[in-house]
CSV table of N, CA and C in Angstrom, one decimal:
chain,number,residue,atom,x,y,z
A,1,UNK,N,106.0,-1.6,-29.2
A,1,UNK,CA,106.5,-2.7,-28.4
A,1,UNK,C,105.8,-4.1,-28.9
A,2,UNK,N,106.3,-5.1,-29.3
A,2,UNK,CA,105.4,-6.3,-29.7
A,2,UNK,C,105.3,-7.2,-28.4
A,3,UNK,N,104.2,-7.7,-28.3
A,3,UNK,CA,103.7,-8.6,-27.4
A,3,UNK,C,103.9,-10.2,-27.9
A,4,UNK,N,104.5,-11.0,-27.1
A,4,UNK,CA,104.6,-12.3,-27.6
A,4,UNK,C,103.5,-13.2,-27.2
A,5,UNK,N,103.5,-14.3,-27.8
A,5,UNK,CA,102.6,-15.6,-27.3
A,5,UNK,C,103.1,-16.2,-26.2
A,6,UNK,N,104.5,-16.0,-25.9
A,6,UNK,CA,105.1,-16.7,-24.9
A,6,UNK,C,106.6,-16.3,-24.8
A,7,UNK,N,107.2,-16.3,-23.7
A,7,UNK,CA,108.5,-15.7,-23.5
A,7,UNK,C,109.5,-16.7,-24.6
A,8,UNK,N,109.4,-17.9,-24.2
A,8,UNK,CA,110.2,-18.9,-24.8
A,8,UNK,C,109.8,-18.9,-26.6
A,9,UNK,N,108.8,-18.9,-27.1
A,9,UNK,CA,108.6,-19.1,-28.3
A,9,UNK,C,108.6,-17.9,-29.3
A,10,UNK,N,108.5,-16.5,-28.5
A,10,UNK,CA,108.7,-15.4,-29.1
A,10,UNK,C,109.8,-14.5,-28.3
A,11,UNK,N,110.6,-13.8,-29.1
A,11,UNK,CA,111.3,-13.0,-28.4
A,11,UNK,C,110.5,-11.8,-27.9
A,12,UNK,N,110.8,-11.5,-26.6
A,12,UNK,CA,110.3,-10.3,-25.9
A,12,UNK,C,111.1,-9.0,-25.9
A,13,UNK,N,110.3,-8.0,-26.8
A,13,UNK,CA,111.4,-6.7,-26.8
A,13,UNK,C,111.3,-6.1,-25.8
A,14,UNK,N,112.4,-5.5,-25.3
A,14,UNK,CA,112.5,-4.5,-24.1
A,14,UNK,C,113.3,-3.2,-24.7
A,15,UNK,N,113.2,-2.8,-25.9
A,15,UNK,CA,113.8,-1.7,-26.3
A,15,UNK,C,115.1,-1.9,-26.4
A,16,UNK,N,116.1,-1.1,-25.8
A,16,UNK,CA,117.5,-1.3,-26.0
A,16,UNK,C,118.1,-1.8,-24.4
A,17,UNK,N,117.2,-2.5,-23.8
A,17,UNK,CA,117.8,-2.8,-22.4
A,17,UNK,C,118.0,-4.2,-22.0
A,18,UNK,N,117.6,-5.2,-22.9
A,18,UNK,CA,117.6,-6.6,-22.3
A,18,UNK,C,118.7,-7.4,-23.0
A,19,UNK,N,119.0,-8.5,-22.1
A,19,UNK,CA,119.8,-9.5,-22.7
A,19,UNK,C,119.6,-10.7,-21.6
A,20,UNK,N,119.6,-12.0,-22.4
A,20,UNK,CA,119.3,-13.0,-21.6
A,20,UNK,C,120.8,-13.7,-21.2
A,21,UNK,N,120.6,-14.1,-19.8
A,21,UNK,CA,121.9,-14.8,-19.2
A,21,UNK,C,121.3,-16.2,-18.7
A,22,UNK,N,122.0,-17.2,-19.1
A,22,UNK,CA,121.3,-18.6,-18.8
A,22,UNK,C,121.9,-18.9,-17.3
A,23,UNK,N,121.1,-19.3,-16.4
A,23,UNK,CA,121.3,-19.5,-15.2
A,23,UNK,C,120.5,-21.0,-14.7
A,24,UNK,N,121.2,-22.1,-14.8
A,24,UNK,CA,120.7,-23.2,-14.4
A,24,UNK,C,119.4,-23.5,-15.3
A,25,UNK,N,118.3,-23.7,-14.8
A,25,UNK,CA,117.1,-24.1,-15.8
A,25,UNK,C,116.3,-23.0,-16.2
A,26,UNK,N,116.7,-21.9,-16.0
A,26,UNK,CA,116.0,-20.6,-16.4
A,26,UNK,C,116.9,-19.5,-16.7
A,27,UNK,N,116.3,-18.4,-17.2
A,27,UNK,CA,117.2,-17.2,-17.7
A,27,UNK,C,117.0,-16.1,-16.7
A,28,UNK,N,118.0,-15.4,-16.6
A,28,UNK,CA,117.8,-14.1,-15.8
A,28,UNK,C,118.0,-13.0,-16.9
A,29,UNK,N,117.1,-12.0,-16.9
A,29,UNK,CA,117.2,-11.0,-17.8
A,29,UNK,C,118.0,-9.8,-17.2
A,30,UNK,N,118.9,-9.4,-17.8
A,30,UNK,CA,119.7,-8.3,-17.2
A,30,UNK,C,119.4,-7.1,-18.1
A,31,UNK,N,119.0,-6.0,-17.3
A,31,UNK,CA,118.7,-4.6,-18.1
A,31,UNK,C,119.9,-4.0,-17.7
A,32,UNK,N,120.6,-3.5,-18.9
A,32,UNK,CA,122.0,-2.8,-18.4
A,32,UNK,C,121.8,-1.2,-18.5
A,33,UNK,N,122.7,-0.6,-17.9
A,33,UNK,CA,122.6,0.9,-17.8
A,33,UNK,C,123.0,1.6,-19.0
A,34,UNK,N,123.5,0.8,-20.1
A,34,UNK,CA,124.0,1.5,-21.3
A,34,UNK,C,123.4,0.9,-22.4
A,35,UNK,N,122.6,0.0,-22.5
A,35,UNK,CA,121.9,-0.8,-23.5
A,35,UNK,C,122.2,-2.0,-23.6
A,36,UNK,N,121.7,-2.6,-24.5
A,36,UNK,CA,121.8,-4.2,-24.8
A,36,UNK,C,123.3,-4.6,-24.7
A,37,UNK,N,123.5,-5.9,-24.2
A,37,UNK,CA,124.7,-6.6,-24.4
A,37,UNK,C,124.7,-7.6,-25.5
A,38,UNK,N,123.7,-8.1,-25.8
A,38,UNK,CA,123.6,-8.9,-27.0
A,38,UNK,C,122.6,-8.7,-27.8
A,39,UNK,N,122.5,-9.4,-29.2
A,39,UNK,CA,121.4,-9.3,-30.1
A,39,UNK,C,121.0,-10.5,-30.5
A,40,UNK,N,119.8,-10.6,-30.8
A,40,UNK,CA,119.1,-12.0,-31.4
A,40,UNK,C,118.5,-11.7,-32.9
A,41,UNK,N,119.0,-12.2,-33.9
A,41,UNK,CA,118.4,-12.0,-35.2
A,41,UNK,C,118.4,-10.7,-35.6
A,42,UNK,N,119.4,-9.8,-35.3
A,42,UNK,CA,119.4,-8.4,-35.6
A,42,UNK,C,118.6,-7.6,-34.9
A,43,UNK,N,117.7,-8.0,-33.9
A,43,UNK,CA,116.9,-7.1,-33.1
A,43,UNK,C,117.1,-7.1,-31.6
A,44,UNK,N,116.7,-6.3,-30.9
A,44,UNK,CA,117.1,-6.2,-29.5
A,44,UNK,C,115.9,-6.8,-28.9
A,45,UNK,N,116.3,-8.1,-28.2
A,45,UNK,CA,115.4,-9.0,-27.7
A,45,UNK,C,115.8,-9.8,-26.6
A,46,UNK,N,115.2,-10.6,-25.9
A,46,UNK,CA,115.4,-11.6,-24.9
A,46,UNK,C,114.3,-12.6,-24.9
A,47,UNK,N,115.0,-14.0,-24.8
A,47,UNK,CA,114.0,-15.1,-24.6
A,47,UNK,C,114.2,-15.6,-23.2
A,48,UNK,N,113.1,-16.1,-22.5
A,48,UNK,CA,113.3,-16.4,-21.1
A,48,UNK,C,112.9,-17.7,-21.2
A,49,UNK,N,113.7,-18.8,-20.6
A,49,UNK,CA,113.2,-20.1,-20.3
A,49,UNK,C,112.5,-20.2,-19.1
A,50,UNK,N,112.0,-21.4,-18.7
A,50,UNK,CA,111.6,-21.7,-17.5
A,50,UNK,C,110.1,-21.1,-17.2
A,51,UNK,N,109.4,-20.2,-18.0
A,51,UNK,CA,107.9,-19.8,-17.8
A,51,UNK,C,107.6,-19.9,-19.0
A,52,UNK,N,106.1,-20.0,-19.1
A,52,UNK,CA,105.4,-19.9,-20.5
A,52,UNK,C,105.3,-21.2,-20.8
A,53,UNK,N,104.7,-21.5,-22.1
A,53,UNK,CA,104.2,-22.7,-22.5
A,53,UNK,C,105.4,-23.8,-22.7
A,54,UNK,N,106.6,-23.2,-23.0
A,54,UNK,CA,107.8,-24.2,-23.2
A,54,UNK,C,108.4,-24.6,-22.0
A,55,UNK,N,108.3,-23.7,-20.7
A,55,UNK,CA,108.7,-24.2,-19.5
A,55,UNK,C,107.9,-25.1,-18.6
A,56,UNK,N,106.8,-25.6,-19.2
A,56,UNK,CA,105.9,-26.5,-18.3
A,56,UNK,C,105.0,-26.0,-17.8
A,57,UNK,N,104.7,-24.3,-18.0
A,57,UNK,CA,103.7,-23.6,-17.6
A,57,UNK,C,102.6,-23.4,-18.7
A,58,UNK,N,101.7,-22.3,-18.5
A,58,UNK,CA,101.1,-22.1,-19.5
A,58,UNK,C,100.8,-20.3,-19.4
A,59,UNK,N,100.3,-19.7,-20.6
A,59,UNK,CA,100.0,-18.4,-20.5
A,59,UNK,C,99.2,-17.9,-19.5
A,60,UNK,N,98.4,-18.9,-18.9
A,60,UNK,CA,97.5,-18.4,-17.7
A,60,UNK,C,97.9,-18.7,-16.1
A,61,UNK,N,99.2,-19.3,-16.3
A,61,UNK,CA,99.9,-19.6,-14.9
A,61,UNK,C,100.3,-18.3,-14.4
A,62,UNK,N,100.3,-18.3,-13.0
A,62,UNK,CA,100.7,-17.1,-12.2
A,62,UNK,C,102.1,-17.0,-12.5
A,63,UNK,N,102.6,-15.7,-12.5
A,63,UNK,CA,104.2,-15.5,-12.8
A,63,UNK,C,104.6,-14.4,-11.8
A,64,UNK,N,105.7,-15.1,-11.1
A,64,UNK,CA,106.3,-14.3,-10.2
A,64,UNK,C,107.7,-13.6,-10.7
A,65,UNK,N,107.9,-12.4,-10.2
A,65,UNK,CA,109.1,-11.8,-10.7
A,65,UNK,C,109.8,-11.1,-9.5
A,66,UNK,N,111.1,-11.4,-9.4
A,66,UNK,CA,111.9,-10.6,-8.5
A,66,UNK,C,113.0,-9.9,-9.1
A,67,UNK,N,113.0,-8.6,-9.0
A,67,UNK,CA,113.9,-7.6,-9.5
A,67,UNK,C,114.9,-7.2,-8.5
A,68,UNK,N,116.1,-7.1,-8.9
A,68,UNK,CA,117.3,-6.5,-8.1
A,68,UNK,C,117.9,-5.4,-8.8
A,69,UNK,N,118.1,-4.3,-8.0
A,69,UNK,CA,118.2,-3.0,-8.3
A,69,UNK,C,119.5,-2.5,-7.5
A,70,UNK,N,120.7,-2.2,-8.3
A,70,UNK,CA,121.8,-1.6,-7.5
A,70,UNK,C,122.0,0.1,-7.9
A,71,UNK,N,121.7,1.0,-7.1
A,71,UNK,CA,121.7,2.2,-7.6
A,71,UNK,C,123.1,2.7,-7.5
A,72,UNK,N,123.5,3.9,-8.1
A,72,UNK,CA,124.9,4.6,-8.1
A,72,UNK,C,124.7,5.3,-6.5
A,73,UNK,N,125.8,5.5,-5.9
A,73,UNK,CA,125.7,6.1,-4.5
A,73,UNK,C,125.1,7.4,-4.7
A,74,UNK,N,124.2,7.8,-3.8
A,74,UNK,CA,123.6,9.2,-3.7
A,74,UNK,C,122.3,9.1,-4.8
A,75,UNK,N,122.1,8.1,-5.3
A,75,UNK,CA,120.8,8.0,-6.4
A,75,UNK,C,119.8,7.3,-5.6
A,76,UNK,N,119.8,6.9,-4.5
A,76,UNK,CA,118.6,6.1,-3.9
A,76,UNK,C,117.4,6.7,-3.6
A,77,UNK,N,117.4,7.9,-3.4
A,77,UNK,CA,116.1,8.8,-3.4
A,77,UNK,C,115.4,8.8,-4.7
A,78,UNK,N,116.2,8.9,-5.9
A,78,UNK,CA,115.7,9.0,-7.1
A,78,UNK,C,115.0,7.7,-7.5
A,79,UNK,N,115.7,6.4,-7.0
A,79,UNK,CA,115.1,5.1,-7.1
A,79,UNK,C,113.8,4.8,-6.2
A,80,UNK,N,113.7,5.4,-5.0
A,80,UNK,CA,112.6,5.2,-4.2
A,80,UNK,C,111.6,6.1,-4.8
A,81,UNK,N,111.7,7.3,-5.2
A,81,UNK,CA,110.7,8.2,-5.8
A,81,UNK,C,110.0,7.6,-7.3
A,82,UNK,N,111.0,6.7,-8.1
A,82,UNK,CA,110.5,6.1,-9.2
A,82,UNK,C,109.7,5.0,-8.7
A,83,UNK,N,110.2,4.1,-7.8
A,83,UNK,CA,109.4,3.1,-7.5
A,83,UNK,C,108.0,3.2,-6.8
A,84,UNK,N,107.9,4.5,-5.9
A,84,UNK,CA,106.8,5.0,-5.5
A,84,UNK,C,105.8,5.2,-6.8
A,85,UNK,N,106.3,6.0,-7.7
A,85,UNK,CA,105.5,6.3,-8.8
A,85,UNK,C,105.1,5.1,-9.5
A,86,UNK,N,105.8,4.0,-9.8
A,86,UNK,CA,105.3,2.9,-10.7
A,86,UNK,C,104.7,2.1,-9.8
A,87,UNK,N,104.6,2.1,-8.6
A,87,UNK,CA,103.8,1.2,-7.6
A,87,UNK,C,102.2,2.0,-7.8
A,88,UNK,N,102.1,3.2,-7.7
A,88,UNK,CA,101.0,3.9,-7.7
A,88,UNK,C,100.3,3.6,-9.2
A,89,UNK,N,101.1,3.6,-10.3
A,89,UNK,CA,100.3,3.3,-11.6
A,89,UNK,C,100.1,1.7,-11.7
A,90,UNK,N,100.9,0.9,-11.2
A,90,UNK,CA,100.9,-0.4,-11.5
A,90,UNK,C,99.9,-1.1,-10.6
A,91,UNK,N,99.5,-0.5,-9.4
A,91,UNK,CA,98.5,-1.2,-8.5
A,91,UNK,C,97.1,-1.1,-9.1
A,92,UNK,N,96.8,0.1,-10.2
A,92,UNK,CA,95.8,0.2,-10.9
A,92,UNK,C,95.5,-0.9,-12.1
A,93,UNK,N,96.6,-1.7,-12.4
A,93,UNK,CA,96.5,-2.7,-13.5
A,93,UNK,C,95.7,-3.9,-13.1
A,94,UNK,N,95.1,-4.5,-14.1
A,94,UNK,CA,94.2,-5.5,-13.8
A,94,UNK,C,95.5,-7.0,-14.1
A,95,UNK,N,95.1,-7.7,-12.9
A,95,UNK,CA,96.0,-9.2,-13.1
A,95,UNK,C,97.1,-8.9,-11.9
A,96,UNK,N,97.2,-7.8,-11.1
A,96,UNK,CA,98.2,-7.7,-10.4
A,96,UNK,C,98.1,-8.4,-9.1
A,97,UNK,N,98.7,-9.2,-8.5
A,97,UNK,CA,98.5,-9.9,-7.0
A,97,UNK,C,99.1,-9.4,-6.0
A,98,UNK,N,100.6,-9.0,-6.3
A,98,UNK,CA,101.5,-8.6,-5.4
A,98,UNK,C,102.5,-7.6,-6.2
A,99,UNK,N,102.9,-6.4,-5.4
A,99,UNK,CA,103.9,-5.5,-5.8
A,99,UNK,C,104.5,-4.9,-4.9
A,100,UNK,N,105.8,-5.4,-4.5
A,100,UNK,CA,106.1,-4.9,-3.3
A,100,UNK,C,107.6,-4.6,-3.5
A,101,UNK,N,108.0,-3.2,-3.5
A,101,UNK,CA,109.3,-2.8,-3.4
A,101,UNK,C,110.0,-2.7,-2.1
A,102,UNK,N,111.3,-2.9,-2.0
A,102,UNK,CA,112.0,-3.1,-0.5
A,102,UNK,C,113.5,-2.5,-0.8
A,103,UNK,N,114.0,-2.1,0.3
A,103,UNK,CA,115.1,-1.4,0.2
A,103,UNK,C,116.1,-2.3,1.2
A,104,UNK,N,117.4,-2.9,0.8
A,104,UNK,CA,118.2,-3.4,1.9
A,104,UNK,C,118.5,-2.6,3.2
A,105,UNK,N,118.4,-3.3,4.2
A,105,UNK,CA,118.9,-2.7,5.3
A,105,UNK,C,120.5,-2.7,5.5
A,106,UNK,N,121.1,-3.8,4.9
A,106,UNK,CA,122.6,-3.7,5.0
A,106,UNK,C,123.2,-2.8,4.0
A,107,UNK,N,122.6,-2.6,2.9
A,107,UNK,CA,123.3,-1.8,1.7
A,107,UNK,C,122.0,-0.9,1.2
A,108,UNK,N,122.1,0.3,1.6
A,108,UNK,CA,121.2,1.3,1.1
A,108,UNK,C,121.1,1.5,-0.5
A,109,UNK,N,122.1,1.1,-1.2
A,109,UNK,CA,122.0,1.1,-2.5
A,109,UNK,C,121.3,-0.1,-3.3
A,110,UNK,N,121.0,-1.1,-2.4
A,110,UNK,CA,120.5,-2.3,-2.9
A,110,UNK,C,118.9,-2.4,-2.8
A,111,UNK,N,118.1,-2.5,-3.9
A,111,UNK,CA,116.6,-2.6,-3.7
A,111,UNK,C,116.2,-3.8,-4.4
A,112,UNK,N,115.0,-4.3,-4.0
A,112,UNK,CA,114.3,-5.4,-4.8
A,112,UNK,C,112.9,-5.0,-4.8
A,113,UNK,N,112.5,-5.8,-5.9
A,113,UNK,CA,110.9,-5.5,-6.3
A,113,UNK,C,110.3,-7.1,-6.4
A,114,UNK,N,109.4,-7.3,-5.5
A,114,UNK,CA,108.8,-8.6,-5.9
A,114,UNK,C,107.3,-8.3,-6.5
A,115,UNK,N,107.3,-9.0,-7.5
A,115,UNK,CA,105.7,-8.9,-8.1
A,115,UNK,C,105.1,-10.3,-8.5
A,116,UNK,N,104.0,-10.4,-8.4
A,116,UNK,CA,103.1,-11.4,-8.8
A,116,UNK,C,102.1,-11.2,-9.8
A,117,UNK,N,102.0,-11.8,-10.6
A,117,UNK,CA,101.0,-11.5,-11.7
A,117,UNK,C,100.1,-12.6,-12.1
A,118,UNK,N,98.8,-12.5,-12.5
A,118,UNK,CA,98.0,-13.7,-12.7
A,118,UNK,C,98.2,-14.5,-13.9
A,119,UNK,N,99.0,-13.9,-14.9
A,119,UNK,CA,99.4,-14.7,-15.9
A,119,UNK,C,100.6,-13.9,-16.7
A,120,UNK,N,101.2,-14.7,-17.6
A,120,UNK,CA,102.2,-14.3,-18.4
A,120,UNK,C,101.7,-13.1,-19.3
A,121,UNK,N,100.6,-13.4,-19.8
A,121,UNK,CA,100.0,-12.3,-20.6
A,121,UNK,C,99.6,-10.9,-20.2
A,122,UNK,N,99.3,-11.0,-18.9
A,122,UNK,CA,99.1,-9.7,-18.1
A,122,UNK,C,100.4,-9.0,-17.8
A,123,UNK,N,101.4,-9.9,-17.4
A,123,UNK,CA,102.7,-9.4,-17.2
A,123,UNK,C,103.4,-8.7,-18.6
A,124,UNK,N,103.0,-9.4,-19.6
A,124,UNK,CA,103.5,-8.8,-20.9
A,124,UNK,C,102.7,-7.5,-21.1
A,125,UNK,N,101.7,-7.3,-20.9
A,125,UNK,CA,100.8,-6.1,-21.1
A,125,UNK,C,101.6,-5.0,-20.2
A,126,UNK,N,101.6,-5.5,-18.9
A,126,UNK,CA,102.3,-4.4,-18.0
A,126,UNK,C,103.5,-3.9,-18.6
A,127,UNK,N,104.5,-4.7,-18.9
A,127,UNK,CA,105.7,-4.4,-19.5
A,127,UNK,C,105.8,-3.5,-20.8
A,128,UNK,N,104.7,-3.5,-21.5
A,128,UNK,CA,104.6,-2.7,-22.5
A,128,UNK,C,103.9,-1.3,-22.3
A,129,UNK,N,103.5,-1.1,-21.1
A,129,UNK,CA,102.7,0.2,-20.9
A,129,UNK,C,103.8,1.3,-21.0
A,130,UNK,N,103.2,2.5,-21.2
A,130,UNK,CA,104.3,3.7,-21.5
A,130,UNK,C,105.0,4.0,-20.1
A,131,UNK,N,104.4,3.8,-19.0
A,131,UNK,CA,105.3,4.3,-17.9
A,131,UNK,C,106.4,3.4,-17.7
A,132,UNK,N,106.2,2.1,-17.9
A,132,UNK,CA,107.2,1.3,-17.9
A,132,UNK,C,108.3,1.5,-18.8
A,133,UNK,N,108.1,1.8,-20.1
A,133,UNK,CA,109.0,2.3,-21.0
A,133,UNK,C,109.7,3.5,-20.5
A,134,UNK,N,109.1,4.3,-19.8
A,134,UNK,CA,109.9,5.7,-19.3
A,134,UNK,C,110.7,5.2,-18.2
A,135,UNK,N,110.2,4.3,-17.4
A,135,UNK,CA,110.9,3.8,-16.2
A,135,UNK,C,112.3,3.2,-16.6
A,136,UNK,N,112.2,2.4,-17.7
A,136,UNK,CA,113.5,1.6,-18.0
A,136,UNK,C,114.5,2.7,-18.6
A,137,UNK,N,114.0,3.7,-19.3
A,137,UNK,CA,114.7,4.7,-19.7
A,137,UNK,C,115.4,5.6,-18.4
A,138,UNK,N,114.7,5.9,-17.7
A,138,UNK,CA,115.0,6.4,-16.4
A,138,UNK,C,116.0,5.7,-15.7
A,139,UNK,N,115.8,4.5,-15.5
A,139,UNK,CA,116.9,3.6,-14.6
A,139,UNK,C,118.5,3.6,-15.4
A,140,UNK,N,118.5,4.1,-16.5
A,140,UNK,CA,120.0,4.1,-17.0
A,140,UNK,C,120.6,5.1,-16.3
A,141,UNK,N,120.0,6.1,-15.7
A,141,UNK,CA,120.6,7.2,-15.1
A,141,UNK,C,120.9,6.9,-13.7
A,142,UNK,N,120.0,6.2,-13.1
A,142,UNK,CA,120.0,5.8,-11.6
A,142,UNK,C,121.0,4.6,-11.4
A,143,UNK,N,120.9,3.5,-12.2
A,143,UNK,CA,121.7,2.3,-11.7
A,143,UNK,C,123.2,2.3,-11.9
A,144,UNK,N,123.7,1.5,-10.8
A,144,UNK,CA,125.3,1.4,-10.9
A,144,UNK,C,125.6,-0.1,-11.5
A,145,UNK,N,124.7,-0.7,-11.6
A,145,UNK,CA,125.1,-2.2,-12.3
A,145,UNK,C,123.7,-2.7,-12.9
A,146,UNK,N,124.0,-3.6,-13.7
A,146,UNK,CA,122.7,-4.2,-14.2
A,146,UNK,C,121.6,-4.5,-13.6
A,147,UNK,N,120.6,-4.3,-13.8
A,147,UNK,CA,119.3,-4.7,-13.2
A,147,UNK,C,118.8,-6.1,-13.6
A,148,UNK,N,118.6,-7.1,-12.3
A,148,UNK,CA,118.4,-8.4,-12.8
A,148,UNK,C,117.1,-8.6,-12.5
A,149,UNK,N,116.3,-9.2,-13.5
A,149,UNK,CA,115.1,-9.6,-13.2
A,149,UNK,C,114.9,-11.3,-13.5
A,150,UNK,N,114.5,-11.9,-12.2
A,150,UNK,CA,114.5,-13.4,-12.3
A,150,UNK,C,112.8,-13.7,-12.4
A,151,UNK,N,112.4,-14.5,-13.3
A,151,UNK,CA,111.2,-15.0,-13.3
A,151,UNK,C,111.0,-16.3,-12.6
A,152,UNK,N,110.1,-16.5,-11.8
A,152,UNK,CA,109.8,-17.6,-10.7
A,152,UNK,C,108.4,-18.0,-10.7
A,153,UNK,N,108.2,-19.4,-10.2
A,153,UNK,CA,106.9,-19.8,-10.0
A,153,UNK,C,106.9,-20.4,-8.4
A,154,UNK,N,105.7,-20.2,-8.0
A,154,UNK,CA,105.7,-20.9,-6.7
A,154,UNK,C,105.7,-22.5,-6.5
A,155,UNK,N,106.4,-22.9,-5.7
A,155,UNK,CA,106.6,-24.2,-5.3
A,155,UNK,C,105.9,-24.8,-4.4
A,156,UNK,N,105.2,-23.9,-3.6
A,156,UNK,CA,104.5,-24.4,-2.3
A,156,UNK,C,103.4,-23.7,-2.1
């Protein structure tokens, strides 16, 4: 996996799982259950606006990530197990400030993951780790809908 200098200036490779969707002033990355929906320059990639050096921040600014996961009916326990496993490994990583997986009370198939990292560089390193690559592969069998990742910055 290639690690970029910034999300905007370089395309961040997430294997066969990523495609960018423009939403307002930032992009949401959708990881699909059956592979990539679009290609850039003949490679599987995504570029994300709104963070990094081109989005008004720097590689050392804190990065917040909100992930929305919709499971197939009956696969909720599989996702809970995967999230527990990822949390155990991720809590050991340098630069992690927050890692909070939660499940909707209204819809048991809907999960969210809130993460905060000390920098974009640290987040890139996290996403390139072998346990994350395995998790993206496993999600293909668990998810009913594309996984959405929204990159955020604190406003207050």
